[in-house]
Amino acid sequence: MDGDVRINPYLTGNFAPVRSEDDFTLQVTGELPRELAGALYRNGPNPQFEPRDPNYHWFGGDGMIHGFFVENGAVRYRNRWVRTPKWELEHAAGKSLYGTFGNPMTTDPDAMGKDSGVANTNIVWHAGRLLALEEAHAPFELDPVTLGSKGHAAFGGKVTAHPKTDPVTGELVFFGYADAEMPLSPTVSYGVTGADGILKRRDRFEAPYSSMIHDFMVTSGHVLFPVLPLTGSLQRAMSGLPPFAWEPDKGAYVGVMARDASVDTIRWFSTDACYVFHVMNAWEDGQKLIADVMRYDSAPLFPNADGSRGHNAAAYLVRWTFDLAGDSDTIKEEKLDDLAGEFPRYDERYTFRANRHGWFAAQSVKPGDFRSNAIAHIDLKTGSRTQWEVPMGDAVGEPVFAERSADAPEGDGWLLTVVHRGAEDVSELVVLNALDVAAGPVATARLPCRVPFGFHGNWVAA
């Protein structure tokens, strides 16, 4: 092959899309717990057509939902594209029309100014609705059984991929970034939808600069907005440089606000330049707010502002403390573990409370590689960690917790993760005992095909 030909890494191996929508009954090895009944819904990018953008980014592919339906020791699998307006427009044209992130420099004139949402990042259950989410568009509702597309849900505008459900009120607390008519703006929105699915609040404020704010922190009484220097710039994009890029000189900030207060009251705390894709959990300790996050020294998967290649730093679990009664606006940071990883999860019955148990997809062989090779369990009380590793060439996805019962002790349940078996190029649903991951799978359900690397999933009990 010509040495000058660049192969896009996001279109090869298990990053590459699958082109079919399938329904299978899976072969189960081991014994699925009888208490485990419900569905694991998983979301990830899967371009319908060959991308037109030569610099196609993994985050820009059409959303595809993978459903694993577990009942009476059996597993059924179904995958469907999320039929967003973008997907429908391109399907009718028979080709890709949009640049990555809707970049106007690489978007077909026929699609210019039209909805570019891909609904490819997360999938949540709220108010009796199954919602596919991504960075910069309204949630997209799906049928929980057929995965058929129902259309956008009314949340008053853009919603990013990581809303938080209040376990007491049932409210869905969310935010959106670049939430203005001008693309890549510093405008951020904050919203609340009631347990009934009706929008209760939507406010906007200006961040210190335009940032890709993938996740945020919520406690029982506060919201925290991380504005970290993975910056967005329309001017940069229009000049042919990256729309999003790493600019550490911008500084790193977290805006803190009482949940029922005006956005005018946001107090900005600061820390050294870093990036956070994902939060494990956050809670209050008197006048202090505590947040456990996966912290990078620099943003991975993105270039520098001049277009040069960025550094794929690794993420490590750290604890951020915000002292609301103190005189300093500096964030206190404590490293909790020395194993690189991503996709932190916990027993979500402990949302807004100090959780003892946490899990993440770990990188014990090659830190900073999103193709994680282990599932780790960390005991945040003792600091001890155990892990289950897959053979070289295999890769694990995000571990999703499912409790044994509503009143089971914290962590008593299972982890569900999708594993890609590299040698066979197929995927498996793997079930682990959440408090004994080192023992290996309780059961596996094998697909006759592969599930491309994706982002987030959630368990919905039957």
Coordinates of N, CA and C in Angstrom, one line a residue, residues 124-312:
V124 N -30.7 6.4 28.1 CA -31.2 6.4 29.5 C -32.7 6.1 29.5
W125 N -33.2 5.7 30.6 CA -34.6 5.5 30.9 C -35.1 6.5 31.8
H126 N -36.1 7.3 31.4 CA -36.7 8.3 32.3 C -38.1 8.6 31.9
A127 N -39.0 8.7 33.0 CA -40.4 9.0 32.8 C -41.1 8.0 31.8
G128 N -40.7 6.8 31.9 CA -41.3 5.8 31.0 C -40.8 5.9 29.5
R129 N -39.7 6.6 29.3 CA -39.2 6.7 27.9 C -37.8 6.3 27.8
L130 N -37.4 5.7 26.7 CA -36.1 5.3 26.4 C -35.5 6.3 25.5
L131 N -34.4 7.0 25.9 CA -33.9 8.2 25.2 C -32.4 8.0 24.8
A132 N -32.1 8.1 23.5 CA -30.8 8.1 23.0 C -30.2 9.6 23.1
L133 N -29.0 9.7 23.5 CA -28.4 11.0 23.8 C -27.1 11.2 23.1
E134 N -26.8 12.4 22.8 CA -25.4 12.8 22.3 C -25.1 14.2 22.7
E135 N -24.1 14.8 22.2 CA -23.6 16.1 22.8 C -24.4 17.3 22.6
A136 N -25.0 17.4 21.4 CA -25.5 18.8 21.1 C -26.9 18.8 20.4
H137 N -27.7 17.8 20.8 CA -29.1 17.8 20.2 C -30.1 17.3 21.3
A138 N -31.3 17.5 21.0 CA -32.4 17.0 21.9 C -32.3 15.5 22.0
P139 N -32.8 14.9 23.1 CA -32.8 13.4 23.2 C -33.8 12.9 22.1
F140 N -33.5 11.6 21.7 CA -34.3 11.0 20.7 C -34.9 9.7 21.3
E141 N -36.2 9.7 21.2 CA -37.0 8.6 21.9 C -37.0 7.3 21.0
L142 N -36.9 6.2 21.7 CA -37.0 4.9 21.0 C -38.0 4.0 21.7
D143 N -38.5 3.0 21.0 CA -39.4 2.0 21.5 C -38.5 1.0 22.3
P144 N -38.8 0.7 23.6 CA -37.9 -0.1 24.4 C -37.9 -1.6 24.0
V145 N -38.9 -2.0 23.2 CA -38.9 -3.4 22.8 C -38.3 -3.6 21.4
T146 N -38.8 -2.8 20.4 CA -38.4 -2.9 19.0 C -37.2 -2.1 18.7
L147 N -36.9 -1.1 19.5 CA -35.8 -0.1 19.3 C -36.2 0.8 18.1
G148 N -37.4 0.8 17.7 CA -37.9 1.7 16.7 C -37.8 3.1 17.1
S149 N -37.5 4.0 16.2 CA -37.4 5.5 16.4 C -38.7 6.2 16.5
K150 N -38.8 7.0 17.6 CA -40.1 7.8 17.8 C -39.9 9.3 17.6
G151 N -38.7 9.8 17.5 CA -38.5 11.2 17.3 C -38.0 11.9 18.5
H152 N -37.7 13.2 18.4 CA -37.1 14.0 19.4 C -38.0 14.2 20.6
A153 N -37.5 14.2 21.8 CA -38.3 14.5 23.0 C -38.0 16.0 23.3
A154 N -39.1 16.6 23.9 CA -39.0 18.1 24.1 C -38.3 18.4 25.4
F155 N -37.1 18.8 25.3 CA -36.3 19.2 26.5 C -35.9 20.7 26.4
G156 N -36.5 21.4 25.5 CA -36.2 22.9 25.4 C -34.9 23.2 24.7
G157 N -34.3 22.2 24.0 CA -33.1 22.5 23.2 C -32.1 21.4 23.4
K158 N -30.8 21.7 23.3 CA -29.7 20.8 23.3 C -29.6 20.1 24.7
V159 N -29.2 18.9 24.7 CA -28.9 18.1 25.9 C -27.7 17.3 25.7
T160 N -26.7 17.3 26.6 CA -25.6 16.5 26.4 C -25.8 15.1 26.9
A161 N -24.8 14.2 26.9 CA -25.0 12.8 27.0 C -25.1 12.3 28.4
H162 N -24.9 13.1 29.4 CA -24.8 12.6 30.8 C -25.7 13.3 31.8
P163 N -27.0 13.3 31.6 CA -27.9 13.8 32.6 C -27.9 12.9 33.9
K164 N -28.4 13.4 35.0 CA -28.4 12.7 36.2 C -29.8 12.6 36.8
T165 N -30.2 11.4 37.2 CA -31.5 11.2 37.8 C -31.4 11.3 39.3
D166 N -32.3 12.2 39.8 CA -32.3 12.4 41.3 C -33.1 11.2 41.9
P167 N -32.5 10.4 42.7 CA -33.2 9.2 43.2 C -34.3 9.5 44.2
V168 N -34.4 10.7 44.7 CA -35.4 11.1 45.6 C -36.6 11.7 44.9
T169 N -36.4 12.7 44.0 CA -37.4 13.4 43.3 C -37.8 12.8 42.0
G170 N -36.9 12.0 41.4 CA -37.1 11.4 40.1 C -36.9 12.4 39.0
E171 N -36.4 13.6 39.3 CA -36.1 14.6 38.3 C -34.9 14.2 37.5
L172 N -34.8 14.6 36.2 CA -33.7 14.5 35.4 C -33.0 15.8 35.3
V173 N -31.8 15.9 35.8 CA -31.0 17.2 35.8 C -30.0 17.1 34.6
F174 N -30.0 18.1 33.7 CA -29.2 18.0 32.5 C -28.6 19.3 32.2
F175 N -27.7 19.3 31.2 CA -27.1 20.6 30.7 C -26.9 20.4 29.2
G176 N -26.5 21.5 28.5 CA -26.1 21.5 27.1 C -25.0 22.5 27.0
Y177 N -24.0 22.2 26.1 CA -23.0 23.2 25.8 C -23.1 23.7 24.4
A178 N -22.4 24.8 24.1 CA -22.5 25.5 22.8 C -24.0 25.6 22.4
D179 N -24.8 26.0 23.4 CA -26.2 26.0 23.3 C -26.7 27.4 22.8
A180 N -26.3 27.8 21.6 CA -26.7 29.1 21.0 C -26.8 28.8 19.5
E181 N -27.4 29.8 18.8 CA -27.5 29.7 17.4 C -26.1 29.6 16.7
M182 N -25.2 30.3 17.3 CA -23.8 30.3 16.7 C -23.1 29.0 17.1
P183 N -22.7 28.2 16.2 CA -22.0 26.9 16.6 C -20.7 27.2 17.4
L184 N -20.4 26.3 18.3 CA -19.2 26.3 19.0 C -19.1 27.6 19.9
S185 N -20.2 28.0 20.4 CA -20.3 29.2 21.3 C -19.9 28.8 22.7
P186 N -19.7 29.8 23.6 CA -19.4 29.5 25.0 C -20.7 29.4 25.9
T187 N -21.9 29.4 25.2 CA -23.1 29.4 26.0 C -23.4 28.0 26.5
V188 N -23.8 27.9 27.7 CA -24.1 26.6 28.4 C -25.5 26.8 29.0
S189 N -26.3 25.7 28.9 CA -27.6 25.7 29.5 C -27.7 24.7 30.6
Y190 N -28.6 25.0 31.5 CA -28.9 24.1 32.6 C -30.4 23.8 32.7
G191 N -30.8 22.6 32.8 CA -32.2 22.3 32.8 C -32.6 21.2 33.7
V192 N -33.9 21.1 34.0 CA -34.5 20.1 34.9 C -35.8 19.6 34.3
T193 N -36.0 18.3 34.2 CA -37.2 17.7 33.7 C -37.8 16.9 34.9
G194 N -39.1 17.1 35.1 CA -39.7 16.4 36.3 C -39.8 14.9 36.1
A195 N -40.1 14.2 37.2 CA -40.3 12.8 37.1 C -41.4 12.4 36.1
D196 N -42.3 13.3 35.8 CA -43.3 13.1 34.8 C -42.9 13.4 33.4
G197 N -41.6 13.8 33.2 CA -41.1 14.0 31.8 C -41.4 15.4 31.3
I198 N -42.0 16.3 32.1 CA -42.3 17.6 31.7 C -41.2 18.6 32.1
L199 N -40.7 19.4 31.2 CA -39.7 20.4 31.5 C -40.1 21.4 32.5
K200 N -39.2 21.5 33.6 CA -39.5 22.4 34.7 C -38.6 23.7 34.6
R201 N -37.4 23.6 34.0 CA -36.5 24.7 34.1 C -35.5 24.6 32.9
R202 N -35.2 25.8 32.3 CA -34.1 25.8 31.3 C -33.5 27.2 31.3
D203 N -32.2 27.3 31.7 CA -31.5 28.6 31.8 C -30.2 28.5 31.1
R204 N -29.7 29.7 30.6 CA -28.4 29.7 29.9 C -27.5 30.7 30.6
F205 N -26.2 30.4 30.5 CA -25.1 31.3 31.0 C -23.9 31.2 30.1
E206 N -23.0 32.1 30.2 CA -21.8 32.1 29.4 C -20.6 31.5 30.2
A207 N -20.0 30.5 29.7 CA -18.8 29.9 30.3 C -17.6 30.7 30.0
P208 N -16.5 30.5 30.7 CA -15.2 31.2 30.4 C -14.8 31.1 28.9
Y209 N -15.1 30.0 28.3 CA -14.8 29.8 26.8 C -15.6 28.6 26.4
S210 N -15.6 28.4 25.0 CA -16.3 27.3 24.5 C -15.5 26.0 24.7
S211 N -16.1 25.0 25.4 CA -15.5 23.8 25.8 C -16.4 22.6 25.5
M212 N -15.7 21.5 25.2 CA -16.5 20.2 25.1 C -16.7 19.7 26.5
I213 N -17.9 20.0 27.0 CA -18.3 19.6 28.4 C -19.1 18.3 28.3
H214 N -18.4 17.2 28.4 CA -19.1 15.9 28.1 C -19.9 15.4 29.3
D215 N -19.5 15.7 30.5 CA -20.2 15.2 31.7 C -20.2 16.3 32.7
F216 N -21.0 16.2 33.7 CA -21.0 17.2 34.8 C -21.3 16.5 36.1
M217 N -21.3 17.2 37.2 CA -21.5 16.6 38.5 C -22.7 17.2 39.1
V218 N -23.5 16.4 39.8 CA -24.7 16.8 40.5 C -24.7 16.2 41.9
T219 N -25.0 17.0 42.9 CA -25.2 16.5 44.2 C -26.7 16.8 44.6
S220 N -27.0 16.4 45.9 CA -28.4 16.7 46.3 C -28.7 18.1 46.3
G221 N -27.8 19.0 46.4 CA -28.1 20.5 46.5 C -27.4 21.3 45.4
H222 N -26.4 20.8 44.7 CA -25.6 21.6 43.8 C -25.4 20.9 42.4
V223 N -25.1 21.8 41.4 CA -24.6 21.3 40.1 C -23.2 21.9 39.9
L224 N -22.4 21.2 39.2 CA -21.0 21.6 38.9 C -20.7 21.4 37.4
F225 N -20.3 22.5 36.8 CA -20.1 22.5 35.3 C -18.6 22.6 35.0
P226 N -17.9 21.5 34.6 CA -16.5 21.6 34.3 C -16.2 22.2 32.9
V227 N -15.5 23.3 32.9 CA -15.1 23.9 31.6 C -13.6 23.8 31.5
L228 N -13.2 22.8 30.7 CA -11.8 22.3 30.6 C -11.3 22.5 29.2
P229 N -10.0 22.7 29.0 CA -9.5 23.3 27.8 C -9.4 22.3 26.6
L230 N -10.5 21.5 26.4 CA -10.7 21.0 25.0 C -11.7 21.9 24.4
T231 N -11.2 22.9 23.7 CA -12.0 24.0 23.3 C -12.6 23.9 21.9
G232 N -13.7 24.6 21.7 CA -14.4 24.7 20.4 C -14.2 26.0 19.8
S233 N -14.0 26.1 18.5 CA -13.7 27.3 17.8 C -14.3 27.3 16.4
L234 N -15.3 28.1 16.1 CA -15.8 28.2 14.7 C -14.8 28.8 13.8
Q235 N -14.1 29.8 14.3 CA -13.1 30.5 13.5 C -12.0 29.5 13.1
R236 N -11.6 28.6 14.0 CA -10.6 27.6 13.7 C -11.1 26.6 12.7
A237 N -12.4 26.2 12.9 CA -13.0 25.2 12.0 C -13.1 25.8 10.5
M238 N -13.5 27.0 10.4 CA -13.6 27.6 9.1 C -12.3 27.9 8.4
S239 N -11.2 27.9 9.1 CA -9.9 28.0 8.5 C -9.3 26.7 8.2
G240 N -10.1 25.6 8.4 CA -9.6 24.3 8.0 C -8.9 23.5 9.2
L241 N -8.8 24.1 10.4 CA -8.2 23.5 11.5 C -9.3 22.8 12.4
P242 N -8.9 22.1 13.4 CA -9.9 21.2 14.1 C -11.0 22.1 14.8
P243 N -12.2 21.7 14.7 CA -13.3 22.4 15.5 C -13.1 22.3 17.0
F244 N -12.6 21.1 17.4 CA -12.3 20.9 18.9 C -10.8 20.6 19.0
A245 N -10.1 21.2 19.9 CA -8.7 21.0 20.1 C -8.3 21.3 21.5
W246 N -7.1 20.8 21.9 CA -6.5 21.0 23.2 C -5.8 22.3 23.3
E247 N -6.2 23.2 24.2 CA -5.6 24.5 24.5 C -5.3 24.7 26.0
P248 N -4.3 24.1 26.5 CA -4.1 24.1 28.0 C -4.0 25.5 28.5
D249 N -3.5 26.5 27.7 CA -3.3 27.8 28.2 C -4.6 28.5 28.6
K250 N -5.7 27.9 28.2 CA -7.0 28.5 28.5 C -7.4 28.4 30.0
G251 N -6.7 27.4 30.7 CA -7.0 27.2 32.1 C -8.1 26.2 32.3
A252 N -8.4 25.7 33.5 CA -9.4 24.7 33.8 C -10.3 25.3 34.9
Y253 N -11.6 25.2 34.7 CA -12.6 25.8 35.7 C -13.7 24.8 35.9
V254 N -14.3 24.9 37.1 CA -15.6 24.2 37.4 C -16.5 25.2 38.0
G255 N -17.7 25.4 37.4 CA -18.6 26.4 37.9 C -19.6 25.6 38.9
V256 N -19.8 26.2 40.1 CA -20.6 25.6 41.1 C -21.8 26.5 41.4
M257 N -23.0 25.8 41.5 CA -24.2 26.6 41.7 C -25.2 25.7 42.5
A258 N -25.9 26.3 43.4 CA -27.0 25.6 44.1 C -28.1 25.2 43.0
R259 N -28.6 24.0 43.1 CA -29.5 23.6 42.1 C -30.8 24.4 41.9
D260 N -31.2 25.1 43.0 CA -32.4 25.9 42.9 C -32.1 27.4 42.7
A261 N -30.8 27.7 42.5 CA -30.4 29.1 42.4 C -30.4 29.6 41.0
S262 N -30.2 30.9 40.8 CA -30.0 31.5 39.5 C -28.7 31.2 38.9
V263 N -28.6 31.1 37.6 CA -27.3 30.9 37.0 C -26.3 32.1 37.2
D264 N -26.9 33.2 37.6 CA -26.0 34.4 37.9 C -25.2 34.2 39.2
T265 N -25.5 33.1 40.0 CA -24.8 32.9 41.2 C -23.6 31.9 41.1
I266 N -23.3 31.4 39.9 CA -22.3 30.4 39.7 C -20.9 31.0 40.2
R267 N -20.3 30.1 41.0 CA -18.9 30.4 41.6 C -17.9 29.5 40.8
W268 N -16.9 30.1 40.3 CA -15.9 29.4 39.5 C -14.7 29.0 40.3
F269 N -14.5 27.7 40.4 CA -13.3 27.1 41.0 C -12.3 26.8 39.9
S270 N -11.0 26.7 40.2 CA -10.0 26.4 39.2 C -9.1 25.3 39.6
T271 N -8.4 24.7 38.6 CA -7.4 23.7 38.9 C -6.4 23.7 37.7
D272 N -5.4 22.9 37.8 CA -4.4 22.8 36.7 C -5.1 22.3 35.4
A273 N -4.6 22.6 34.2 CA -5.1 22.2 33.0 C -5.3 20.7 33.0
C274 N -6.4 20.2 32.6 CA -6.7 18.7 32.6 C -8.0 18.5 31.8
Y275 N -8.4 17.3 31.7 CA -9.6 17.0 31.0 C -10.3 15.8 31.7
V276 N -11.6 15.9 31.7 CA -12.5 14.8 32.3 C -13.6 14.5 31.3
F277 N -13.7 13.2 30.9 CA -14.8 12.8 30.1 C -15.9 12.4 31.0
H278 N -15.6 11.6 32.1 CA -16.6 11.0 32.9 C -16.4 11.1 34.4
V279 N -17.6 11.2 35.1 CA -17.7 11.3 36.5 C -18.2 10.0 37.0
M280 N -17.7 9.5 38.2 CA -18.2 8.4 38.8 C -19.4 8.7 39.6
N281 N -19.2 9.6 40.7 CA -20.3 10.0 41.5 C -19.9 11.3 42.2
A282 N -20.9 12.0 42.8 CA -20.6 13.2 43.6 C -21.6 13.3 44.7
W283 N -21.2 14.0 45.8 CA -22.1 14.1 47.0 C -21.6 15.3 47.8
E284 N -22.4 15.5 48.9 CA -22.1 16.6 49.8 C -21.6 16.1 51.1
D285 N -20.6 16.8 51.7 CA -20.1 16.5 53.0 C -20.0 17.8 53.8
G286 N -21.1 18.2 54.4 CA -21.2 19.5 55.1 C -21.1 20.6 54.1
Q287 N -20.1 21.5 54.2 CA -19.9 22.6 53.3 C -19.0 22.2 52.2
K288 N -18.6 21.0 52.0 CA -17.8 20.5 51.0 C -18.5 19.7 50.0
L289 N -18.2 19.8 48.7 CA -18.7 19.0 47.6 C -17.6 18.1 47.2
I290 N -17.9 16.8 47.0 CA -16.9 15.8 46.7 C -17.3 15.2 45.3
A291 N -16.4 15.0 44.4 CA -16.6 14.4 43.1 C -15.5 13.5 42.8
D292 N -15.8 12.2 42.4 CA -14.8 11.3 41.9 C -14.9 11.2 40.4
V293 N -13.8 11.5 39.7 CA -13.8 11.7 38.3 C -12.6 11.0 37.7
M294 N -12.6 10.7 36.4 CA -11.5 10.1 35.7 C -10.8 11.3 35.0
R295 N -9.6 11.6 35.5 CA -8.9 12.8 35.1 C -7.7 12.5 34.1
Y296 N -7.6 13.2 33.0 CA -6.5 13.2 32.1 C -5.6 14.4 32.2
D297 N -4.3 14.2 32.0 CA -3.5 15.4 32.0 C -3.7 16.3 30.8
S298 N -4.1 15.6 29.7 CA -4.5 16.3 28.5 C -5.6 15.6 27.8
A299 N -6.4 16.2 26.9 CA -7.5 15.6 26.3 C -7.1 14.5 25.3
P300 N -7.5 13.3 25.4 CA -7.1 12.3 24.4 C -8.0 12.4 23.2
L301 N -7.6 11.7 22.1 CA -8.4 11.6 20.9 C -8.6 12.8 20.1
F302 N -8.0 13.9 20.6 CA -8.2 15.2 19.9 C -6.8 15.9 19.6
P303 N -6.7 16.7 18.5 CA -5.4 17.3 18.2 C -5.2 18.6 19.0
N304 N -4.0 19.2 18.8 CA -3.7 20.5 19.3 C -4.4 21.5 18.4
A305 N -4.4 22.8 18.9 CA -5.1 23.8 18.2 C -4.5 24.1 16.8
D306 N -3.2 23.8 16.6 CA -2.6 24.1 15.3 C -2.8 22.9 14.4
G307 N -3.5 21.9 14.8 CA -3.8 20.7 14.0 C -2.8 19.6 14.2
S308 N -1.7 19.8 14.9 CA -0.8 18.8 15.2 C -1.4 17.7 16.1
R309 N -0.8 16.5 16.1 CA -1.4 15.4 16.8 C -1.2 15.6 18.3
G310 N -2.3 15.3 19.0 CA -2.3 15.5 20.5 C -1.7 14.2 21.1
H311 N -1.6 14.3 22.4 CA -1.1 13.2 23.2 C -2.2 12.4 23.8
N312 N -2.2 11.1 23.6 CA -3.3 10.2 24.2 C -2.9 9.9 25.6

